[in-house]
Short mmCIF file of C-alpha atoms in Angstrom, two decimals:
data_model
loop_
_atom_site.label_atom_id
_atom_site.label_comp_id
_atom_site.label_asym_id
_atom_site.label_seq_id
_atom_site.Cartn_x
_atom_site.Cartn_y
_atom_site.Cartn_z
CA MET A 1 19.79 -87.00 -72.24
CA SER A 2 17.49 -86.77 -75.09
CA SER A 3 18.43 -86.13 -78.56
CA SER A 4 16.24 -84.73 -81.56
CA ILE A 5 18.39 -87.09 -83.74
CA GLU A 6 16.52 -90.38 -84.53
CA VAL A 7 18.56 -93.73 -83.69
CA GLY A 8 18.93 -94.16 -87.19
CA GLY A 9 21.16 -91.05 -87.44
CA THR A 10 18.83 -89.06 -89.55
CA PRO A 11 17.28 -85.59 -87.77
CA PRO A 12 13.61 -85.78 -87.97
CA ALA A 13 12.07 -83.79 -90.63
CA ALA A 14 11.10 -80.13 -90.13
CA PRO A 15 7.67 -78.85 -89.85
CA THR A 16 6.33 -77.77 -93.48
CA ALA A 17 5.15 -74.07 -93.79
CA ALA A 18 1.68 -74.85 -93.55
CA GLU A 19 2.12 -76.55 -90.40
CA PHE A 20 3.80 -73.41 -88.73
CA ALA A 21 0.97 -71.33 -90.32
CA ALA A 22 -1.49 -73.32 -88.77
CA MET A 23 0.30 -73.15 -85.34
CA GLN A 24 0.38 -69.39 -85.58
CA ALA A 25 -3.34 -69.27 -85.78
CA SER A 26 -4.08 -71.64 -83.17
CA PRO A 27 -5.74 -70.35 -79.93
CA GLU A 28 -2.59 -71.79 -77.98
CA PHE A 29 -0.23 -69.45 -80.10
CA GLN A 30 -2.56 -66.62 -79.64
CA GLU A 31 -2.65 -66.87 -75.71
CA LEU A 32 0.87 -66.99 -75.70
CA ARG A 33 1.54 -63.87 -77.96
CA HIS A 34 -1.00 -62.08 -75.85
CA ARG A 35 0.58 -62.99 -72.51
CA LEU A 36 3.94 -62.19 -73.90
CA ARG A 37 2.54 -58.30 -74.90
CA ARG A 38 0.47 -57.99 -72.03
CA PHE A 39 3.70 -57.94 -70.20
CA VAL A 40 6.11 -56.45 -72.57
CA PHE A 41 4.06 -53.44 -73.63
CA PRO A 42 3.11 -51.85 -70.42
CA MET A 43 6.75 -52.23 -69.16
CA THR A 44 8.53 -50.66 -71.94
CA ALA A 45 6.03 -47.75 -71.74
CA VAL A 46 6.69 -47.54 -67.95
CA PHE A 47 10.62 -47.99 -68.61
CA LEU A 48 10.56 -45.35 -71.79
CA THR A 49 8.50 -43.01 -69.26
CA TRP A 50 10.92 -43.55 -66.36
CA TYR A 51 14.10 -42.92 -68.86
CA LEU A 52 12.41 -39.60 -70.71
CA SER A 53 11.72 -38.09 -67.09
CA TYR A 54 14.95 -38.45 -65.96
CA VAL A 55 16.68 -37.04 -69.61
CA LEU A 56 14.27 -34.12 -69.14
CA LEU A 57 15.05 -33.45 -65.61
CA GLY A 58 18.67 -33.43 -66.39
CA ALA A 59 18.09 -31.00 -69.03
CA TYR A 60 15.74 -28.42 -67.52
CA ALA A 61 15.67 -28.93 -63.74
CA HIS A 62 19.46 -28.45 -63.13
CA ASP A 63 18.64 -27.22 -59.86
CA PHE A 64 16.58 -30.23 -58.59
CA MET A 65 19.32 -32.61 -60.19
CA ALA A 66 22.20 -30.62 -58.40
CA HIS A 67 20.36 -30.88 -55.06
CA LYS A 68 22.88 -32.33 -52.56
CA VAL A 69 21.42 -35.56 -50.75
CA PHE A 70 24.83 -36.35 -48.76
CA GLY A 71 28.13 -35.85 -49.58
CA ASN A 72 29.02 -35.23 -52.97
CA VAL A 73 25.91 -37.49 -53.83
CA ASN A 74 23.24 -35.27 -55.88
CA THR A 75 19.65 -36.28 -56.93
CA GLY A 76 20.68 -36.62 -60.67
CA LEU A 77 23.53 -39.37 -59.59
CA LEU A 78 20.77 -41.10 -57.67
CA LEU A 79 18.33 -41.27 -60.52
CA GLY A 80 20.78 -42.00 -62.80
CA LEU A 81 22.07 -45.27 -60.77
CA GLY A 82 18.30 -45.92 -60.46
CA GLN A 83 18.18 -46.27 -64.26
CA PHE A 84 20.47 -49.11 -63.68
CA VAL A 85 18.82 -50.73 -61.02
CA SER A 86 15.26 -50.41 -63.00
CA THR A 87 17.10 -52.06 -66.13
CA PHE A 88 17.82 -55.27 -63.64
CA VAL A 89 14.87 -55.45 -61.99
CA ILE A 90 13.01 -55.36 -65.28
CA THR A 91 15.36 -57.97 -66.49
CA GLY A 92 14.73 -60.21 -63.47
CA LEU A 93 11.00 -59.71 -63.52
CA TYR A 94 11.06 -60.98 -67.35
CA VAL A 95 12.78 -63.66 -66.59
CA ARG A 96 10.62 -65.08 -63.70
CA PHE A 97 7.59 -64.38 -66.00
CA ALA A 98 8.69 -66.16 -69.07
CA ASN A 99 9.91 -68.97 -66.89
CA ARG A 100 6.82 -69.14 -65.19
CA GLU A 101 4.65 -68.38 -68.22
CA LEU A 102 5.86 -68.19 -71.28
CA ASP A 103 8.34 -70.82 -71.76
CA PRO A 104 6.09 -74.06 -70.44
CA ARG A 105 3.59 -72.88 -73.27
CA ALA A 106 6.34 -72.21 -75.73
CA ALA A 107 7.39 -75.96 -75.01
CA ALA A 108 4.06 -77.36 -75.34
CA LEU A 109 3.45 -75.86 -78.43
CA ARG A 110 6.77 -76.90 -80.03
CA ALA A 111 5.97 -80.63 -78.55
CA GLU A 112 2.68 -80.23 -80.63
CA LEU A 113 4.24 -79.08 -83.79
CA GLU A 114 7.02 -81.61 -83.38
CA GLY A 115 5.33 -84.54 -81.66
CA ASP A 116 4.52 -86.50 -84.47
CA ARG A 117 8.52 -86.28 -86.00
CA ALA A 118 10.39 -87.50 -82.78
#
């Protein structure tokens, strides 16, 4: 188990504002930010479009939403449950993406920024 506290018991010095600014301007940080945005923005647009479609169908397509699929289960209920399913799927996709793409890059940037202090 590693600790960020040195043997003498004093914590390492925090990076300066200039070091943070330099890291933010680095190509590695820009690539990390680009990868995050390339995933988050399209996924957000897809989900908001899906949610808005559900709301609009509920407001204006009563016959479609009330169509019985089986028993007392109608299209509106299935689409509403699909909202929950899609939320969990998107969350799972993001976690997998972050674990595979973002977290290793962020850890490398942090190690580079704090490397000479540890």
